[in-house]
Short mmCIF file of C-alpha atoms in Angstrom, two decimals:
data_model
loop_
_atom_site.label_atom_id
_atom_site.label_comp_id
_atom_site.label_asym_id
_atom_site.label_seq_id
_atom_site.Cartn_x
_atom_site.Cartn_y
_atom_site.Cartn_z
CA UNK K 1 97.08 -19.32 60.52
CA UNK K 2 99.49 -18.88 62.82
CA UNK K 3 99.30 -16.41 66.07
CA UNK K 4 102.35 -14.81 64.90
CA UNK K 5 100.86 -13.73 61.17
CA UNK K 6 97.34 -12.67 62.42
CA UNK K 7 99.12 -10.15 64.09
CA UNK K 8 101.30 -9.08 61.40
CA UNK K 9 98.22 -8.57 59.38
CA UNK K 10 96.32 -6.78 62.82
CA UNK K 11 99.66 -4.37 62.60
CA UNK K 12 99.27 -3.67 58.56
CA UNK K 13 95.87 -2.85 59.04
CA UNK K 14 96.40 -0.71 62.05
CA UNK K 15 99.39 1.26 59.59
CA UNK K 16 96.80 1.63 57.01
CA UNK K 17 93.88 3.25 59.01
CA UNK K 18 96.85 5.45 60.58
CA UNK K 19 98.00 6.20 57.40
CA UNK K 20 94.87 7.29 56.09
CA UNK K 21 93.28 9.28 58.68
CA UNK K 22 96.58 11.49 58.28
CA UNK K 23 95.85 12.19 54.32
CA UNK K 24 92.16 12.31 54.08
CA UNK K 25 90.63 16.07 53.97
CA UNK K 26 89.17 17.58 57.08
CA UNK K 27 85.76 16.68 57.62
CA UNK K 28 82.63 18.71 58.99
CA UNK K 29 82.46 18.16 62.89
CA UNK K 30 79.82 21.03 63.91
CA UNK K 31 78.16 24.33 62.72
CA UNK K 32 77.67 27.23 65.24
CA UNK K 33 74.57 30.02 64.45
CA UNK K 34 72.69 32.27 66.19
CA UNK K 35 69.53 31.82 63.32
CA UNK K 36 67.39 34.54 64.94
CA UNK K 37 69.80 37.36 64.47
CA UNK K 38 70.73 36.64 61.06
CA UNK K 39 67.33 38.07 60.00
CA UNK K 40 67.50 41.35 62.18
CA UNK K 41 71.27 42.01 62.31
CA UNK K 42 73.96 42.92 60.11
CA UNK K 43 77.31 41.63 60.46
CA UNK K 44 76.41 38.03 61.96
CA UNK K 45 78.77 35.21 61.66
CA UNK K 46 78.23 31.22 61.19
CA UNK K 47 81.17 28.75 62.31
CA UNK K 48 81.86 26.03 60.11
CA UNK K 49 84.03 23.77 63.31
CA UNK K 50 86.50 20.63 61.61
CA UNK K 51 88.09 17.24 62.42
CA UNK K 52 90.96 19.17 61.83
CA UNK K 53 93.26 22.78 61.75
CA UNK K 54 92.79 23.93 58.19
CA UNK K 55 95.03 26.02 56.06
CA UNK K 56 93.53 29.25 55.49
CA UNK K 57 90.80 29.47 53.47
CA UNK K 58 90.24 32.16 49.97
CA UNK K 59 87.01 33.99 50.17
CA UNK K 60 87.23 33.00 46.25
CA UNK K 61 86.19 29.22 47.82
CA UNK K 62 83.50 29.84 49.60
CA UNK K 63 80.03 30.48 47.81
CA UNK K 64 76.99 30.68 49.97
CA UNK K 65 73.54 30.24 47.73
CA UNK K 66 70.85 31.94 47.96
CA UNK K 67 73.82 34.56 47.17
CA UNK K 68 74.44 36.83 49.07
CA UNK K 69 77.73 39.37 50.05
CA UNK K 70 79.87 38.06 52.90
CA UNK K 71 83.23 37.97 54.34
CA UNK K 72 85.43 35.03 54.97
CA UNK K 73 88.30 34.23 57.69
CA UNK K 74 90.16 30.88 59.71
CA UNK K 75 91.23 29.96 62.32
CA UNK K 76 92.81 26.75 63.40
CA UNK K 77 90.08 24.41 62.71
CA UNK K 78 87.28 26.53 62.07
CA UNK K 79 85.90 28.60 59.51
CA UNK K 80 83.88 31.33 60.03
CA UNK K 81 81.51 33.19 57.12
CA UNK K 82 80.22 36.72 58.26
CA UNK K 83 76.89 38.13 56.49
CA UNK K 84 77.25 41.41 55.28
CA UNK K 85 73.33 41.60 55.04
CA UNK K 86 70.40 40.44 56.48
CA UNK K 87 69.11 36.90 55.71
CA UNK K 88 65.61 36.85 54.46
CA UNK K 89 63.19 34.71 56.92
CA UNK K 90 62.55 31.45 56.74
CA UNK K 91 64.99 30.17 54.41
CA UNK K 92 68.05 27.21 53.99
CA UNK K 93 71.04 29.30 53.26
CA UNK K 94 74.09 26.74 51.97
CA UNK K 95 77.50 27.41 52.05
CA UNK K 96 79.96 25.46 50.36
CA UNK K 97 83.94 25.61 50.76
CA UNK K 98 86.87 24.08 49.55
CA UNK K 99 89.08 23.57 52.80
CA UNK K 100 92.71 21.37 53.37
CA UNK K 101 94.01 20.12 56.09
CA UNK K 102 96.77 22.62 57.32
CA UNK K 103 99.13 19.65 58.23
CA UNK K 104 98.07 17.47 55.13
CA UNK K 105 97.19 19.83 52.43
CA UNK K 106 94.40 17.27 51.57
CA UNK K 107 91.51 19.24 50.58
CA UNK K 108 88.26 18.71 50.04
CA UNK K 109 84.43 20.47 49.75
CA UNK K 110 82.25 21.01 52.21
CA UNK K 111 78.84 21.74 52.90
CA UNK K 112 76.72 23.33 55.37
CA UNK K 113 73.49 24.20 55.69
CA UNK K 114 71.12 26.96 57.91
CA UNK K 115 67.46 27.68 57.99
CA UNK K 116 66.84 31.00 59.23
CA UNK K 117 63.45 31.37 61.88
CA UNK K 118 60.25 32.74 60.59
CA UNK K 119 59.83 34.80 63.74
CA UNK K 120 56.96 36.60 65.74
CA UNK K 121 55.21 39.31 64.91
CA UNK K 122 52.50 41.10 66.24
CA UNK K 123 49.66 43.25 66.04
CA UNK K 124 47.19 44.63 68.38
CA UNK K 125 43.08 44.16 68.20
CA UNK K 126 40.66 46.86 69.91
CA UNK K 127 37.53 46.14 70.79
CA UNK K 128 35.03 47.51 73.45
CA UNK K 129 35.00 44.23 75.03
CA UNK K 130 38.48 44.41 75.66
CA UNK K 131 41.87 44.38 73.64
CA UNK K 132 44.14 41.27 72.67
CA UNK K 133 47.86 41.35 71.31
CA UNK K 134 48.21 38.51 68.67
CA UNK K 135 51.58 36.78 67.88
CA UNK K 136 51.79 36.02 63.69
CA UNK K 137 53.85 33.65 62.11
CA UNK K 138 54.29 35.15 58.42
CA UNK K 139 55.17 31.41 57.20
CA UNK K 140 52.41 29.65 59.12
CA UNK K 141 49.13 31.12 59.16
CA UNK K 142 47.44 28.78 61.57
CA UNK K 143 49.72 29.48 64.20
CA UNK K 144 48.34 32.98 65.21
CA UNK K 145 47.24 33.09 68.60
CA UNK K 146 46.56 35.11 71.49
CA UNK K 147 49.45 36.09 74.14
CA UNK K 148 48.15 39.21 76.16
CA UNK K 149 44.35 40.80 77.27
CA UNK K 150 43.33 43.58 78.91
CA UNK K 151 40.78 45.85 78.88
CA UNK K 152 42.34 48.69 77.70
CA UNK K 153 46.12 48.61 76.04
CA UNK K 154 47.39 52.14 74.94
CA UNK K 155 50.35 50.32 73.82
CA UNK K 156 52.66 47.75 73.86
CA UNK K 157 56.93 46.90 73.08
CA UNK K 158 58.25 43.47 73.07
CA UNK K 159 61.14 43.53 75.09
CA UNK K 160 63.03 40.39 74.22
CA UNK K 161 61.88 38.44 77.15
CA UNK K 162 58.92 40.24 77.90
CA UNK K 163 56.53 42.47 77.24
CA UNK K 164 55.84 46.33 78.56
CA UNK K 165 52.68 47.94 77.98
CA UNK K 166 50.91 51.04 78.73
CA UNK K 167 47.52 50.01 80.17
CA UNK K 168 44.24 52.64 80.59
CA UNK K 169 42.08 52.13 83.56
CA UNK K 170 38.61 52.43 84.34
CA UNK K 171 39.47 56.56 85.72
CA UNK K 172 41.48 57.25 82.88
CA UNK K 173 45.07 56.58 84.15
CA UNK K 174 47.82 54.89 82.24
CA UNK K 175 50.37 52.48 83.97
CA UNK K 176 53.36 51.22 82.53
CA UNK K 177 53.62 47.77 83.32
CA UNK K 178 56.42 45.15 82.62
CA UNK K 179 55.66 41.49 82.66
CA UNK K 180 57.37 38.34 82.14
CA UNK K 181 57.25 35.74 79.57
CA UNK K 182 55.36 32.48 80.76
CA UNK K 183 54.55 29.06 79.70
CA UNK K 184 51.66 26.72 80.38
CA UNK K 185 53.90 23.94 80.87
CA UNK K 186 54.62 23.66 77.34
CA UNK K 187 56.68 25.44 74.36
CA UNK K 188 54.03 28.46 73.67
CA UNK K 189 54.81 31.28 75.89
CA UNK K 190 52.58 34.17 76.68
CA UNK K 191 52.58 37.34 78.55
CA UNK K 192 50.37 36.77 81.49
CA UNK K 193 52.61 37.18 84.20
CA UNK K 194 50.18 37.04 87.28
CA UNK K 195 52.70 40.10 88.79
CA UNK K 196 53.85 42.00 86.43
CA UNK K 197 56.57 44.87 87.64
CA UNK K 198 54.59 48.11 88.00
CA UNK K 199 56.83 50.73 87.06
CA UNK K 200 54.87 54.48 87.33
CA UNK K 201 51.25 55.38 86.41
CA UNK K 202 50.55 59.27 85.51
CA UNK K 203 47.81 60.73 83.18
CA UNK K 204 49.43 60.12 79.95
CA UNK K 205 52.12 57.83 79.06
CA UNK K 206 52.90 57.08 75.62
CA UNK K 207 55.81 56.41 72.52
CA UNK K 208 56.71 53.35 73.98
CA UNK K 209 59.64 51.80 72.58
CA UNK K 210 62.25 49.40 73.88
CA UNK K 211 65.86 48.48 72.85
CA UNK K 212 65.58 44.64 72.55
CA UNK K 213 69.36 44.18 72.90
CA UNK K 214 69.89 46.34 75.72
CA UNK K 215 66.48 45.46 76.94
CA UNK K 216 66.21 49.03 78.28
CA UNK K 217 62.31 50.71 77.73
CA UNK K 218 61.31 54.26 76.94
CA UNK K 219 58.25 56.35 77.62
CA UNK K 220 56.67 59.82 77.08
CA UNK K 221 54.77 60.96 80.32
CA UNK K 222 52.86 64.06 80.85
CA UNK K 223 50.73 65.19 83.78
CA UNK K 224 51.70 64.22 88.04
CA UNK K 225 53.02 60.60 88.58
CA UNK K 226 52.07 58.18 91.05
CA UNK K 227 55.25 59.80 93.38
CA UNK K 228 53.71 63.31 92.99
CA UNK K 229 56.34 64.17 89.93
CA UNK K 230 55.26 66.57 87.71
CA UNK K 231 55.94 65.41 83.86
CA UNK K 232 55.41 68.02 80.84
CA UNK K 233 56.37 65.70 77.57
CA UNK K 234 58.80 64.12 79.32
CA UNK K 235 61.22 61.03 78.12
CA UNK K 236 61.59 58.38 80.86
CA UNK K 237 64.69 55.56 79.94
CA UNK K 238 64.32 52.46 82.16
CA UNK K 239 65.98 49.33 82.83
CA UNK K 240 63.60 46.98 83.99
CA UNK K 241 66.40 44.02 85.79
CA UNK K 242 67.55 47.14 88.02
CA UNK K 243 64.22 49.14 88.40
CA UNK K 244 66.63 52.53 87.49
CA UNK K 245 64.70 55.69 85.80
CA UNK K 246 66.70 58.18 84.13
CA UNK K 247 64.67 61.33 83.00
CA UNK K 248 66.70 62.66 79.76
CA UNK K 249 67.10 66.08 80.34
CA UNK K 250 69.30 68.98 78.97
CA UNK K 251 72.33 70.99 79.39
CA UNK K 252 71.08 72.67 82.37
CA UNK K 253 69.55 69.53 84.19
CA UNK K 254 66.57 70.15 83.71
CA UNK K 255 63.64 67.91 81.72
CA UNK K 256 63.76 68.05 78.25
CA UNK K 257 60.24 68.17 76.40
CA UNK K 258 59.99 65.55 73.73
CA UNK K 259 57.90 65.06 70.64
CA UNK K 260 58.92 62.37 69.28
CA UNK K 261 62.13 59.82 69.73
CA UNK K 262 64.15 56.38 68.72
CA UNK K 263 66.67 54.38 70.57
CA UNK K 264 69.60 53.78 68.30
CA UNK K 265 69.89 50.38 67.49
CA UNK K 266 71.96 48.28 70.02
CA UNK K 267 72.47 51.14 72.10
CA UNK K 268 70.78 52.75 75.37
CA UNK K 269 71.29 56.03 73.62
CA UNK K 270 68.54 58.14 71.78
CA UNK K 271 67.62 60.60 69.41
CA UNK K 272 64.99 62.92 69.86
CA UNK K 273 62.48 65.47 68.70
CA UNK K 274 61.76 68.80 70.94
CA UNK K 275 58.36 70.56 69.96
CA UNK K 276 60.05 72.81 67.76
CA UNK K 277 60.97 70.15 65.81
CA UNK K 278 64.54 70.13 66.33
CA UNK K 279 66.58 67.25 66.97
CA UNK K 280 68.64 66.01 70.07
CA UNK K 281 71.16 63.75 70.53
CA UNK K 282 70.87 61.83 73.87
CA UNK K 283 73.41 59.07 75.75
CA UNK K 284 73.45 57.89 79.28
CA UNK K 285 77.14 56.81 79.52
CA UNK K 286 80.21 57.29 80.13
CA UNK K 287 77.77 59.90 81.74
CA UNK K 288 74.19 61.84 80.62
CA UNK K 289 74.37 64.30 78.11
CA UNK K 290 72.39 65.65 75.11
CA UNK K 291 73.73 67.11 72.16
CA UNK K 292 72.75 69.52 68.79
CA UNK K 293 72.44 67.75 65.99
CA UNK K 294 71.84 71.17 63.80
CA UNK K 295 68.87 69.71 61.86
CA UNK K 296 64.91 69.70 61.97
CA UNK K 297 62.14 67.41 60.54
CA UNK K 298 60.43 64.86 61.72
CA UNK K 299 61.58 61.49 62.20
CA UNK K 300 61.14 58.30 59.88
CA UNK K 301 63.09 55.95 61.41
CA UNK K 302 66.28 53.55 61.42
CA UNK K 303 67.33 52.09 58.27
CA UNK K 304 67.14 48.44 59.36
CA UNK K 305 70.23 47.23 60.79
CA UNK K 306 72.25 50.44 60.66
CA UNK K 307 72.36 53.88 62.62
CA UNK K 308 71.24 55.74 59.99
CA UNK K 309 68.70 57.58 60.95
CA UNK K 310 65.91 58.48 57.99
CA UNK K 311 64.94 62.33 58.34
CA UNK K 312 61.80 64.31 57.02
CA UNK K 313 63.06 67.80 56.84
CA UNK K 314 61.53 70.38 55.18
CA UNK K 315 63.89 70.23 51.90
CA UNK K 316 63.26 66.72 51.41
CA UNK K 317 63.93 63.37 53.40
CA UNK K 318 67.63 62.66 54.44
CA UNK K 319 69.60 59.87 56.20
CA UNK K 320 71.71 60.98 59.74
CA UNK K 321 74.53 58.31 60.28
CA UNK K 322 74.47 58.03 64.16
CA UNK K 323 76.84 55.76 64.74
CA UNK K 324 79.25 57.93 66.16
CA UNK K 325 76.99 57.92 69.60
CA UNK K 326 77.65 54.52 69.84
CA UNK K 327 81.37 55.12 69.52
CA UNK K 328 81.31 58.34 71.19
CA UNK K 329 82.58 60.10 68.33
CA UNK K 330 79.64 62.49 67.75
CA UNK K 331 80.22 65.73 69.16
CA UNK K 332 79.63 67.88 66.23
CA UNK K 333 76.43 68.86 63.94
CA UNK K 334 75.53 65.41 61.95
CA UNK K 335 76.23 64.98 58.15
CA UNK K 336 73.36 64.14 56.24
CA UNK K 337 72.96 62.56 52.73
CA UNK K 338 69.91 63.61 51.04
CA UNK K 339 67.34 60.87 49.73
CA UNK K 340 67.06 61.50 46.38
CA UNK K 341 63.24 60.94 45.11
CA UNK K 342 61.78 60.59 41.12
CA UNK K 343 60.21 63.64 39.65
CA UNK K 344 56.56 63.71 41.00
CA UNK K 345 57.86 63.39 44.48
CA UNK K 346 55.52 66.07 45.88
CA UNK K 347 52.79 63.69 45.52
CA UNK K 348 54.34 61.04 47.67
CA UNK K 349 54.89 61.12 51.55
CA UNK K 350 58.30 59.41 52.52
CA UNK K 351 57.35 56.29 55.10
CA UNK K 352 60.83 54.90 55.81
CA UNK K 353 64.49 53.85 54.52
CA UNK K 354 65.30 50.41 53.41
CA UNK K 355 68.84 49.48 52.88
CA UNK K 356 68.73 50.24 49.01
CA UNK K 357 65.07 51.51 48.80
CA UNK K 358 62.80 53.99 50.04
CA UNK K 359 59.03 53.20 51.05
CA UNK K 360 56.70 55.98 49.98
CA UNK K 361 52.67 56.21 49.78
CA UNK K 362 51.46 57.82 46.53
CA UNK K 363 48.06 59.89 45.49
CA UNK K 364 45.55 57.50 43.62
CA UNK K 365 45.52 60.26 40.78
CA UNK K 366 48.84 61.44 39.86
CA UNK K 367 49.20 65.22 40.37
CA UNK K 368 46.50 64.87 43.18
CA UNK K 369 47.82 64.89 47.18
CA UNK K 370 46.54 62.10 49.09
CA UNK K 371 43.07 62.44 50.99
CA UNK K 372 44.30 62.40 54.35
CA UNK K 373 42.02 61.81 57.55
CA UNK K 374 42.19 63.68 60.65
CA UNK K 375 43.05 66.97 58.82
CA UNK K 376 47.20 65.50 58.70
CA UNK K 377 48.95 66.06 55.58
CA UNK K 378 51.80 63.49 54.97
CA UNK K 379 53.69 66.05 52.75
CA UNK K 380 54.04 68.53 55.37
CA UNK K 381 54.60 65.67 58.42
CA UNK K 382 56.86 63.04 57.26
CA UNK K 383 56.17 60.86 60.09
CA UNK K 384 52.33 61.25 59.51
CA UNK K 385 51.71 57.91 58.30
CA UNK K 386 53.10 56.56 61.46
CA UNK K 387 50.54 57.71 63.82
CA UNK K 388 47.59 56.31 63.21
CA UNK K 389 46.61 58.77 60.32
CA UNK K 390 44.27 57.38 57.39
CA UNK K 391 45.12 57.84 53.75
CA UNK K 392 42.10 57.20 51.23
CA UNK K 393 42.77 55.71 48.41
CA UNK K 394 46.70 55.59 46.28
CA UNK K 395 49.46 53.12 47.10
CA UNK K 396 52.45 51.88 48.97
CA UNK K 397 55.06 52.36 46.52
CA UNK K 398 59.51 51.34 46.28
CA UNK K 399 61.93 53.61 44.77
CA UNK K 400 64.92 52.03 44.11
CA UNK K 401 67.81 52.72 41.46
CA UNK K 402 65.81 55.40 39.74
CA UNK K 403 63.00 52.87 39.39
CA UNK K 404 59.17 53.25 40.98
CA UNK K 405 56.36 50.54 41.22
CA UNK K 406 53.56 49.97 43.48
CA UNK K 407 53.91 46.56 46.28
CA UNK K 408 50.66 47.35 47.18
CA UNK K 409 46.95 48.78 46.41
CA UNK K 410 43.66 48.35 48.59
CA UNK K 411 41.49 45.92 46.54
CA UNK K 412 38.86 48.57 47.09
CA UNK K 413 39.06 52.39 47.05
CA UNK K 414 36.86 53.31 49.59
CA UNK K 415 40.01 51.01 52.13
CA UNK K 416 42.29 53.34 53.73
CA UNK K 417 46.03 52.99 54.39
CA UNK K 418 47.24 53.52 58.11
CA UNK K 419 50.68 52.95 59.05
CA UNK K 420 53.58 51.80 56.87
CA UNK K 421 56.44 49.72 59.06
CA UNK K 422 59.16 47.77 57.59
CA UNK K 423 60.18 44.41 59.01
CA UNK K 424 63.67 44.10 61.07
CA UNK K 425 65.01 42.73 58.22
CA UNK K 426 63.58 45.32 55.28
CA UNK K 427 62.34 42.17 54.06
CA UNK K 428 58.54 43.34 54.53
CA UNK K 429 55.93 45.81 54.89
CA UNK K 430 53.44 45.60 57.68
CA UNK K 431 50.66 47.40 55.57
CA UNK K 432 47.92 49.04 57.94
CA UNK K 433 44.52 48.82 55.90
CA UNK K 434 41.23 50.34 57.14
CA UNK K 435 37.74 49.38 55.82
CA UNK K 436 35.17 52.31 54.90
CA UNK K 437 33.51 51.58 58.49
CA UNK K 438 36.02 51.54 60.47
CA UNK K 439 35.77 54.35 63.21
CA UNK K 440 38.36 55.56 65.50
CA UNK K 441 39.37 53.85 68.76
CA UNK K 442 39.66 57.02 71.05
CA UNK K 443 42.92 55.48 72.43
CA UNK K 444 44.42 58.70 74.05
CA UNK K 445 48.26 57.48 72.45
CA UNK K 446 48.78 55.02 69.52
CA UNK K 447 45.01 55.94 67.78
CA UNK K 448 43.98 52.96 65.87
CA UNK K 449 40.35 52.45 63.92
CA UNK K 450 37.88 49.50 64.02
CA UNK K 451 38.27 46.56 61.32
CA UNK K 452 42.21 47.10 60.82
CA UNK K 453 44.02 44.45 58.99
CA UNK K 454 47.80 44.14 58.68
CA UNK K 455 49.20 42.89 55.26
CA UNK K 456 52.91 41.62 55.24
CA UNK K 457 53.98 42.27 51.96
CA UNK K 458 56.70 41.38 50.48
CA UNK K 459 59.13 44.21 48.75
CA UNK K 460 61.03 42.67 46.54
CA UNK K 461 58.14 41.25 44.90
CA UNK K 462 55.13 42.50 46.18
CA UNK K 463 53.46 39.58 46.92
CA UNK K 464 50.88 39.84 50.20
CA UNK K 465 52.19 36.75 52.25
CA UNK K 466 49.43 37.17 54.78
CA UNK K 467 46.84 39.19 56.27
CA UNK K 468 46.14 39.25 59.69
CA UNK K 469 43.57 41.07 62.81
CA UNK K 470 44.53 44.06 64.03
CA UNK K 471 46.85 46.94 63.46
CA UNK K 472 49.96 48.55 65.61
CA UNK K 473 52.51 45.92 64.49
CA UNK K 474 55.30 45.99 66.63
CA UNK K 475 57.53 46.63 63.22
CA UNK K 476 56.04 50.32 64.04
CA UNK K 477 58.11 50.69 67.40
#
C-alpha cells in the first residue's frame, strides 16, 4: 500500500472519531458530595459534573431511588440534585437522569451513585473508677471504642473537631475544658489532647451544648469563677479559635438567669428559658440583644434540621419557627402551631418533634400516669424526660397522621426509661434504659444511674439496631 493511501485512510479515520465524539451523549466525568451532611442537613446538594455543557435538564428526568423529594437545576455542564430531606445513614442513594448534549442534542441516561456515612455517636459510662466517653458506630458494632477518660466528666459536647467537657475535681470544682482531636499515627482519632484549652472553672457549670457549624460552645455557670466573677444561672457563649466570652444578658446589660437553653441550628444565636419559665430570644450580631418571645413552657427541642423549635406549654406542646433570628426578621412575639396529640394524650409526656412525627412516652396501663422517679412528673415538665429522670415501666411511642404505635418497650418491667433523643437525622431514637439496680450517679449536672444502656431504635420501623454502654448520648445536646 502506498504512503499516499495509508494516509488517506489515517485522515478517514481521524474524520470518523471527530465525527463521533461531536454526536455521542455527554458522559459522566465526576460526582461532587459532602456525604456527612446529607444525613444531618436539609437542603444539601450533589453535582453530577459532564464531558460536556448539557441542555437543561426536567426535574420529570431525574429519579433518585431510595425515593425521596428533591429539586433539580443546570448549569453548563453540570447537574446538580438538591435533597429536600435528610438521607437516612448508611445507605447507596442512585440517581438516574436523562441528559443531552446542549450543542448536540444527543442524549442519553446516566447514573450516579452515593453512600451516605454511618457516623459517630456517643454515649457516656460512669463508674467510681473513673468515666469513659465511647464513640458507636450504629452499622458496625465492633467498632465501639474508647476516645476520652477522666475521673469525673459532668458532661461533654462534640464540637466538630473537638471535644468540650465539663470536668469535676477532687474539691468539687468544675472546669470547662476544650481539647483537640488527635491521632495515634493512624485513622482513629481521640480526644486526648495532652493541653487541652482551659477556658473558666467555677462551682457549677453545666447545659453544655455546642453549635457544630459555628463551632461556638455554651455553658450555665453559677457560683465565683476562677477571675473572681460572680455567676447566678448564668449563660456563657464562647468561641473557642478566638478565646472570646460573651455573657448573654438583657435589656439593661445586665446577666440574664437561665434555666434552660438551645442554640438554633447553624446559628450563634439562642433561645432560652428564665426561671419563670418564660422564653428569650438571644443573638450576638449585627450586635447583642435579647428579645420576648410572649410564650412559656419548657423546652423540647429542634425539630431536626429546621428552626422550629418544639414547645411544652401548659396548653399542650407547640412548634416556634425561629428562623427569623437567623434572618433577623424576628422582632415580634413568635407564632406557634399547636402539636396536635390522639385522645388519651394526658397519659403521655411529649419527648421531641420529628419532621412528620412526634416522640412521646406512654403509661404501661392506659388511664394510669407514668411512675416517675425523683418525684418529676413528665406531664407537668415537658422536658422531664431529658434530664436524667426515670420512668418505670410504659413505652416510647410515634404519633404520626392520626396514627399511634409503640417503637419500643423494656423487655422487663421492673427497666426504666431515661432520656428520649432523636438522631440528627430523625432517623433514630437513642433510648435511655435503666436496670432495677441501677442507682444514681450523684453527678451535680447531667444525673445519670448505674447499668444504663442506650438502644438506637429505629422509627420508622422500630427495630433496635444496637445497644450499647452508657447513657448521655450526645443526640441529647
Amino acid at each position: 500500500m502506498s504512503r499516499i493511501a495509508v494516509f488517506a485512510i489515517l485522515g478517514l479515520l481521524a474524520a470518523g472519531l471527530a465525527v463521533a465524539n461531536l454526536v455521542q451523549p455527554p458522559r459522566l466525568a465526576g460526582v461532587d458530595a459532602n456525604a456527612a451532611l446529607l444525613v444531618s442537613r436539609t437542603d444539601q446538594r450533589v453535582q453530577l459534573h459532564f464531558s460536556q455543557p448539557i441542555a437543561d435538564v426536567d426535574a420529570a428526568a431525574v429519579s433518585v431511588r431510595p425515593e425521596t423529594p428533591i429539586d433539580v437545576s443546570s448549569d453548563g455542564s453540570s447537574l446538580t440534585v438538591r435533597f429536600l430531606e435528610m438521607l437516612d445513614t448508611g445507605a447507596e442513594y442512585r440517581i438516574e437522569a436523562r441528559v443531552s448534549g446542549a450543542a448536540t442534542g444527543s442524549s442519553d441516561v446516566v447514573s450516579a451513585s452515593v453512600r451516605t456515612p454511618d457516623p459517630a455517636t456517643y454515649t457516656l459510662s460512669r463508674s467510681p473508677d473513673g468515666d469513659r466517653l465511647l464513640e458507636h458506630r450504629l452499622q458496625n458494632p465492633a467498632a465501639t471504642r474508647e476516645v476520652f477518660a477522666a475521673p469525673r466528666i459532668e458532661e461533654y459536647a462534640i464540637t466538630g473537631d473537638g471535644l468540650a467537657t465539663v470536668l469535676r475535681d477532687e474539691t468539687g470544682r468544675a472546669a470547662l475544658d476544650v481539647h483537640a482531636s488527635t491521632t495515634d499515627g493512624g485513622t482513629a482519632a481521640t480526644f486526648a489532647d495532652p493541653d487541652p484549652f482551659r477556658v473558666m472553672t467555677a462551682p457549677h457549670l453545666g447545659q453544655l451544648r455546642s453549635e457544630t457549624r459555628s463551632g461556638v460552645i455554651g455553658v450555665v455557670a453559677s457560683g465565683a469563677g476562677d477571675d473572681g466573677t460572680e455567676y447566678d444561672r448564668t449563660l456563657l457563649v464562647i468561641d473557642p479559635t478566638t478565646a472570646i466570652v460573651s455573657i448573654v444578658t438583657g435589656a439593661d446589660g445586665s446577666p440574664v438567669p437561665v434555666r434552660d437553653w438551645r442554640f438554633v441550628p447553624g446559628t450563634t444565636s439562642l433561645v432560652l428559658q428564665s426561671p419563670d419559665g418564660r422564653l428569650f430570644g438571644w443573638e450576638s450580631v449585627p450586635e447583642p440583644r435579647v428579645f420576648d418571645l410572649g410564650l412559656s413552657g419548657d423546652l423540647l427541642g429542634f425539630i431536626p434540621g429546621t428552626t422550629a423549635l418544639a414547645v411544652a406549654e401548659a396548653a399542650g406542646p407547640s412548634l416556634v419557627d425561629l428562623a427569623g433570628i437567623v434572618t433577623g426578621t424576628l422582632d415580634a412575639a413568635a407564632e406557634r402551631t399547636p402539636l396536635v396529640q390522639p385522645a388519651g394524650a394526658d397519659d403521655r409526656a411529649v419527648l421531641a418533634a420529628a419532621p412528620d412525627a412526634v416522640l412521646a412516652r406512654a403509661a404501661s396501663t392506659p388511664g394510669e400516669p407514668p411512675a416517675v422517679a425523683d418525684g418529676i412528673d413528665p406531664r407537668s415538665a415537658g422536658s422531664a424526660l431529658g434530664d436524667g429522670s426515670l420512668v418505670a415501666g410504659g413505652s416510647v411511642l410515634v404519633e404520626r397522621d392520626g396514627e399511634t404505635r409503640s417503637v419500643f418497650a423494656p423487655a422487663a418491667a421492673s427497666t426504666r426509661i431515661g432520656r428520649v433523643c432523636l438522631s440528627p437525622n430523625a432517623e433514630f431514637a437513642a433510648v435511655e434504659t435503666v436496670s432495677d439496680g441501677g442507682a444514681a450517679d450523684g453527678a451535680a449536672s447531667a444525673p445519670g444511674y448505674a447499668q444504663t444502656t442506650t438502644n438506637y431504635v429505629r422509627l420508622d420501623s422500630g427495630e433496635t439496631v444496637r445497644s450499647a454502654i452508657g447513657g448521655l448520648s450526645d443526640w441529647c445536646g
